[in-house]
Amino acid sequence: LLDLPGIVEGASQGRGRGRQVVAVAKTADVILVMLDATKSLEQKRLLEIELDAVGIRLNKRKPDVVFKKKTGGG
């Protein structure tokens, strides 16, 4: 269980300690997002944008990766 501090706008570009925060989040198997109910949905949108910018895709399917065996060649 890991509690990350709030991510500020621009964290994915290294603003504040943003890169360190999202680097830790990238190692997680499950991300549970808890938001302050008294704040607007802007907080959720900002969080999703910052995480998506570093390759963490929330609520999206895993990429469909297929390996095909070749009979010859390199």
Coordinates of N, CA, C and O in Angstrom, one line a residue:
L1 N 0.9 -1.2 0.0 CA 0.0 0.0 0.0 C 0.9 1.2 0.0 O 1.8 1.3 0.8
L2 N 0.6 2.1 -0.9 CA 1.4 3.3 -1.0 C 0.6 4.6 -1.1 O -0.4 4.6 -1.8
D3 N 0.9 5.6 -0.3 CA 0.2 6.8 -0.4 C 1.1 7.8 -1.1 O 2.2 8.2 -0.6
L4 N 0.6 8.3 -2.2 CA 1.4 9.3 -2.9 C 0.9 10.7 -2.6 O -0.3 10.9 -2.5
P5 N 1.8 11.7 -2.5 CA 1.4 13.0 -2.3 C 0.6 13.6 -3.5 O 0.7 13.0 -4.6
G6 N 0.0 14.6 -3.4 CA -0.8 15.2 -4.5 C 0.1 15.5 -5.7 O 1.2 15.9 -5.6
I7 N -0.4 15.2 -6.9 CA 0.4 15.5 -8.1 C -0.1 16.9 -8.6 O -1.3 17.1 -8.8
V8 N 0.9 17.7 -8.9 CA 0.6 19.1 -9.3 C 0.6 19.1 -10.9 O 1.2 18.2 -11.5
E9 N 0.0 20.1 -11.4 CA 0.0 20.2 -12.9 C 1.4 20.4 -13.4 O 2.2 21.2 -12.8
G10 N 1.8 19.6 -14.4 CA 3.2 19.7 -14.9 C 4.1 18.7 -14.3 O 5.3 18.6 -14.5
A11 N 3.6 17.8 -13.5 CA 4.4 16.8 -12.8 C 5.1 15.9 -13.8 O 6.2 15.5 -13.5
S12 N 4.4 15.5 -14.9 CA 5.0 14.6 -15.8 C 6.2 15.3 -16.5 O 7.1 14.6 -17.0
Q13 N 6.3 16.6 -16.5 CA 7.5 17.3 -17.1 C 8.5 17.6 -16.0 O 9.5 18.2 -16.3
G14 N 8.3 17.1 -14.8 CA 9.3 17.3 -13.7 C 9.0 18.5 -12.8 O 9.9 18.8 -12.0
R15 N 7.9 19.1 -12.9 CA 7.6 20.2 -12.0 C 7.5 19.7 -10.6 O 6.8 18.7 -10.3
G16 N 8.1 20.4 -9.6 CA 8.1 20.0 -8.2 C 8.8 18.7 -8.1 O 9.9 18.5 -8.7
R17 N 8.3 17.7 -7.4 CA 8.9 16.4 -7.3 C 8.1 15.4 -8.2 O 8.1 14.2 -7.9
G18 N 7.5 15.9 -9.2 CA 6.6 15.1 -10.0 C 7.1 13.9 -10.6 O 6.5 12.8 -10.6
R19 N 8.3 13.9 -11.2 CA 8.9 12.7 -11.8 C 9.1 11.6 -10.7 O 8.9 10.4 -11.0
Q20 N 9.5 12.0 -9.6 CA 9.7 11.0 -8.5 C 8.4 10.4 -8.1 O 8.3 9.2 -7.8
V21 N 7.4 11.2 -8.0 CA 6.1 10.7 -7.6 C 5.5 9.7 -8.6 O 5.1 8.6 -8.2
V22 N 5.5 10.1 -9.9 CA 5.0 9.2 -10.9 C 5.8 8.0 -11.1 O 5.3 6.9 -11.5
A23 N 7.1 8.1 -10.9 CA 8.0 6.9 -11.0 C 7.6 5.8 -10.0 O 7.6 4.6 -10.4
V24 N 7.2 6.2 -8.8 CA 6.8 5.2 -7.8 C 5.4 4.7 -8.3 O 5.2 3.5 -8.1
A25 N 4.6 5.5 -8.8 CA 3.2 5.0 -9.2 C 3.4 4.0 -10.4 O 2.6 3.1 -10.5
K26 N 4.4 4.1 -11.2 CA 4.5 3.2 -12.4 C 4.9 1.8 -11.9 O 4.7 0.9 -12.7
T27 N 5.4 1.6 -10.7 CA 5.7 0.3 -10.2 C 4.5 -0.4 -9.6 O 4.7 -1.6 -9.3
A28 N 3.4 0.3 -9.4 CA 2.3 -0.3 -8.7 C 1.5 -1.2 -9.6 O 1.4 -1.0 -10.8
D29 N 0.9 -2.3 -9.0 CA 0.1 -3.2 -9.8 C -1.4 -2.7 -9.8 O -2.1 -2.9 -10.8
V30 N -1.8 -2.0 -8.8 CA -3.1 -1.4 -8.7 C -3.0 0.0 -8.2 O -2.3 0.3 -7.3
I31 N -3.8 0.9 -8.9 CA -3.8 2.3 -8.4 C -5.2 2.6 -8.0 O -6.2 2.5 -8.8
L32 N -5.4 3.0 -6.8 CA -6.7 3.4 -6.2 C -6.7 4.9 -6.1 O -5.8 5.4 -5.3
V33 N -7.5 5.6 -6.7 CA -7.6 7.0 -6.7 C -8.7 7.5 -5.7 O -9.8 7.1 -5.9
M34 N -8.3 8.3 -4.7 CA -9.3 8.8 -3.8 C -9.2 10.3 -3.9 O -8.1 10.9 -3.7
L35 N -10.3 10.9 -4.2 CA -10.4 12.4 -4.4 C -11.2 13.0 -3.3 O -12.1 12.4 -2.7
D36 N -11.0 14.3 -3.1 CA -11.7 15.1 -2.1 C -13.1 15.4 -2.8 O -13.2 16.0 -3.8
A37 N -14.2 15.0 -2.1 CA -15.5 15.1 -2.7 C -15.9 16.6 -2.8 O -16.9 16.9 -3.5
T38 N -15.3 17.5 -2.0 CA -15.7 18.9 -2.0 C -15.0 19.7 -3.1 O -15.4 20.8 -3.3
K39 N -14.1 19.0 -3.8 CA -13.4 19.7 -4.9 C -14.1 19.3 -6.3 O -14.8 18.3 -6.4
S40 N -13.8 20.1 -7.3 CA -14.4 19.8 -8.6 C -13.8 18.6 -9.3 O -12.8 18.1 -8.8
L41 N -14.4 18.2 -10.4 CA -13.9 17.1 -11.1 C -12.6 17.4 -11.9 O -11.9 16.6 -12.5
E42 N -12.2 18.7 -11.8 CA -11.0 19.2 -12.4 C -9.8 18.4 -11.8 O -8.8 18.1 -12.5
Q43 N -9.9 18.2 -10.5 CA -8.8 17.4 -9.8 C -8.6 16.0 -10.5 O -7.5 15.6 -10.7
K44 N -9.7 15.3 -10.8 CA -9.6 14.0 -11.4 C -9.0 14.1 -12.8 O -8.2 13.3 -13.2
R45 N -9.5 15.1 -13.6 CA -9.0 15.3 -14.9 C -7.5 15.6 -14.9 O -6.8 15.0 -15.7
L46 N -7.1 16.4 -14.0 CA -5.6 16.7 -14.0 C -4.8 15.5 -13.6 O -3.8 15.2 -14.2
L47 N -5.3 14.7 -12.7 CA -4.6 13.5 -12.3 C -4.5 12.5 -13.4 O -3.4 12.0 -13.7
E48 N -5.6 12.3 -14.2 CA -5.6 11.4 -15.3 C -4.6 11.9 -16.4 O -3.9 11.1 -17.0
I49 N -4.6 13.2 -16.7 CA -3.7 13.8 -17.7 C -2.2 13.5 -17.3 O -1.4 13.1 -18.1
E50 N -1.9 13.8 -16.1 CA -0.5 13.7 -15.6 C 0.0 12.2 -15.7 O 1.1 11.9 -16.1
L51 N -0.9 11.3 -15.2 CA -0.5 9.9 -15.2 C -0.4 9.4 -16.7 O 0.5 8.6 -17.0
D52 N -1.3 9.8 -17.5 CA -1.3 9.3 -18.9 C -0.1 9.8 -19.6 O 0.5 9.1 -20.5
A53 N 0.4 11.0 -19.3 CA 1.6 11.6 -19.9 C 2.9 10.8 -19.6 O 3.8 10.9 -20.4
V54 N 2.9 10.0 -18.5 CA 4.0 9.2 -18.2 C 3.8 7.7 -18.5 O 4.5 6.8 -18.1
G55 N 2.7 7.4 -19.2 CA 2.4 6.0 -19.6 C 1.5 5.2 -18.7 O 1.4 4.0 -18.9
I56 N 0.9 5.8 -17.7 CA 0.0 5.1 -16.8 C -1.4 5.4 -17.3 O -1.9 6.5 -17.3
R57 N -2.0 4.3 -17.9 CA -3.3 4.5 -18.5 C -4.4 3.9 -17.6 O -4.5 2.7 -17.4
L58 N -5.2 4.8 -17.0 CA -6.2 4.4 -16.1 C -7.5 4.0 -16.8 O -7.9 4.6 -17.8
N59 N -8.1 2.9 -16.4 CA -9.3 2.4 -17.0 C -9.3 2.2 -18.5 O -10.3 2.4 -19.2
K60 N -8.2 1.8 -19.0 CA -8.0 1.5 -20.4 C -7.5 0.0 -20.5 O -6.8 -0.5 -19.7
R61 N -7.9 -0.6 -21.6 CA -7.5 -2.0 -21.9 C -5.9 -2.0 -22.1 O -5.4 -1.1 -22.6
K62 N -5.4 -3.1 -21.7 CA -4.0 -3.4 -22.0 C -3.8 -3.5 -23.5 O -4.7 -3.9 -24.2
P63 N -2.6 -3.0 -24.0 CA -2.4 -3.2 -25.5 C -2.5 -4.6 -25.9 O -2.0 -5.5 -25.2
D64 N -3.0 -4.9 -27.1 CA -3.1 -6.2 -27.6 C -1.8 -6.6 -28.3 O -1.5 -6.2 -29.4
V65 N -1.0 -7.3 -27.6 CA 0.4 -7.7 -28.1 C 0.3 -9.2 -28.5 O -0.1 -10.0 -27.8
V66 N 0.7 -9.4 -29.8 CA 0.7 -10.8 -30.3 C 2.1 -11.2 -30.8 O 2.7 -10.4 -31.5
F67 N 2.5 -12.4 -30.5 CA 3.8 -12.9 -30.9 C 3.5 -14.0 -32.0 O 2.7 -14.9 -31.7
K68 N 4.2 -13.9 -33.1 CA 4.0 -14.9 -34.1 C 5.4 -15.5 -34.4 O 6.4 -14.8 -34.7
K69 N 5.4 -16.8 -34.4 CA 6.6 -17.6 -34.7 C 6.9 -17.6 -36.2 O 6.0 -17.9 -37.0
K70 N 8.1 -17.2 -36.6 CA 8.4 -17.3 -38.0 C 9.1 -18.6 -38.3 O 9.8 -19.2 -37.4
T71 N 8.9 -19.2 -39.4 CA 9.5 -20.5 -39.8 C 10.9 -20.3 -40.3 O 11.7 -21.3 -40.2
G72 N 11.3 -19.2 -40.7 CA 12.6 -19.0 -41.2 C 13.0 -17.5 -41.2 O 12.2 -16.6 -40.8
G73 N 14.2 -17.2 -41.5 CA 14.7 -15.9 -41.5 C 15.2 -15.4 -40.1 O 15.2 -16.2 -39.2
G74 N 15.6 -14.2 -40.0 CA 16.1 -13.7 -38.8 C 15.2 -12.9 -38.1 O 15.0 -12.6 -37.0

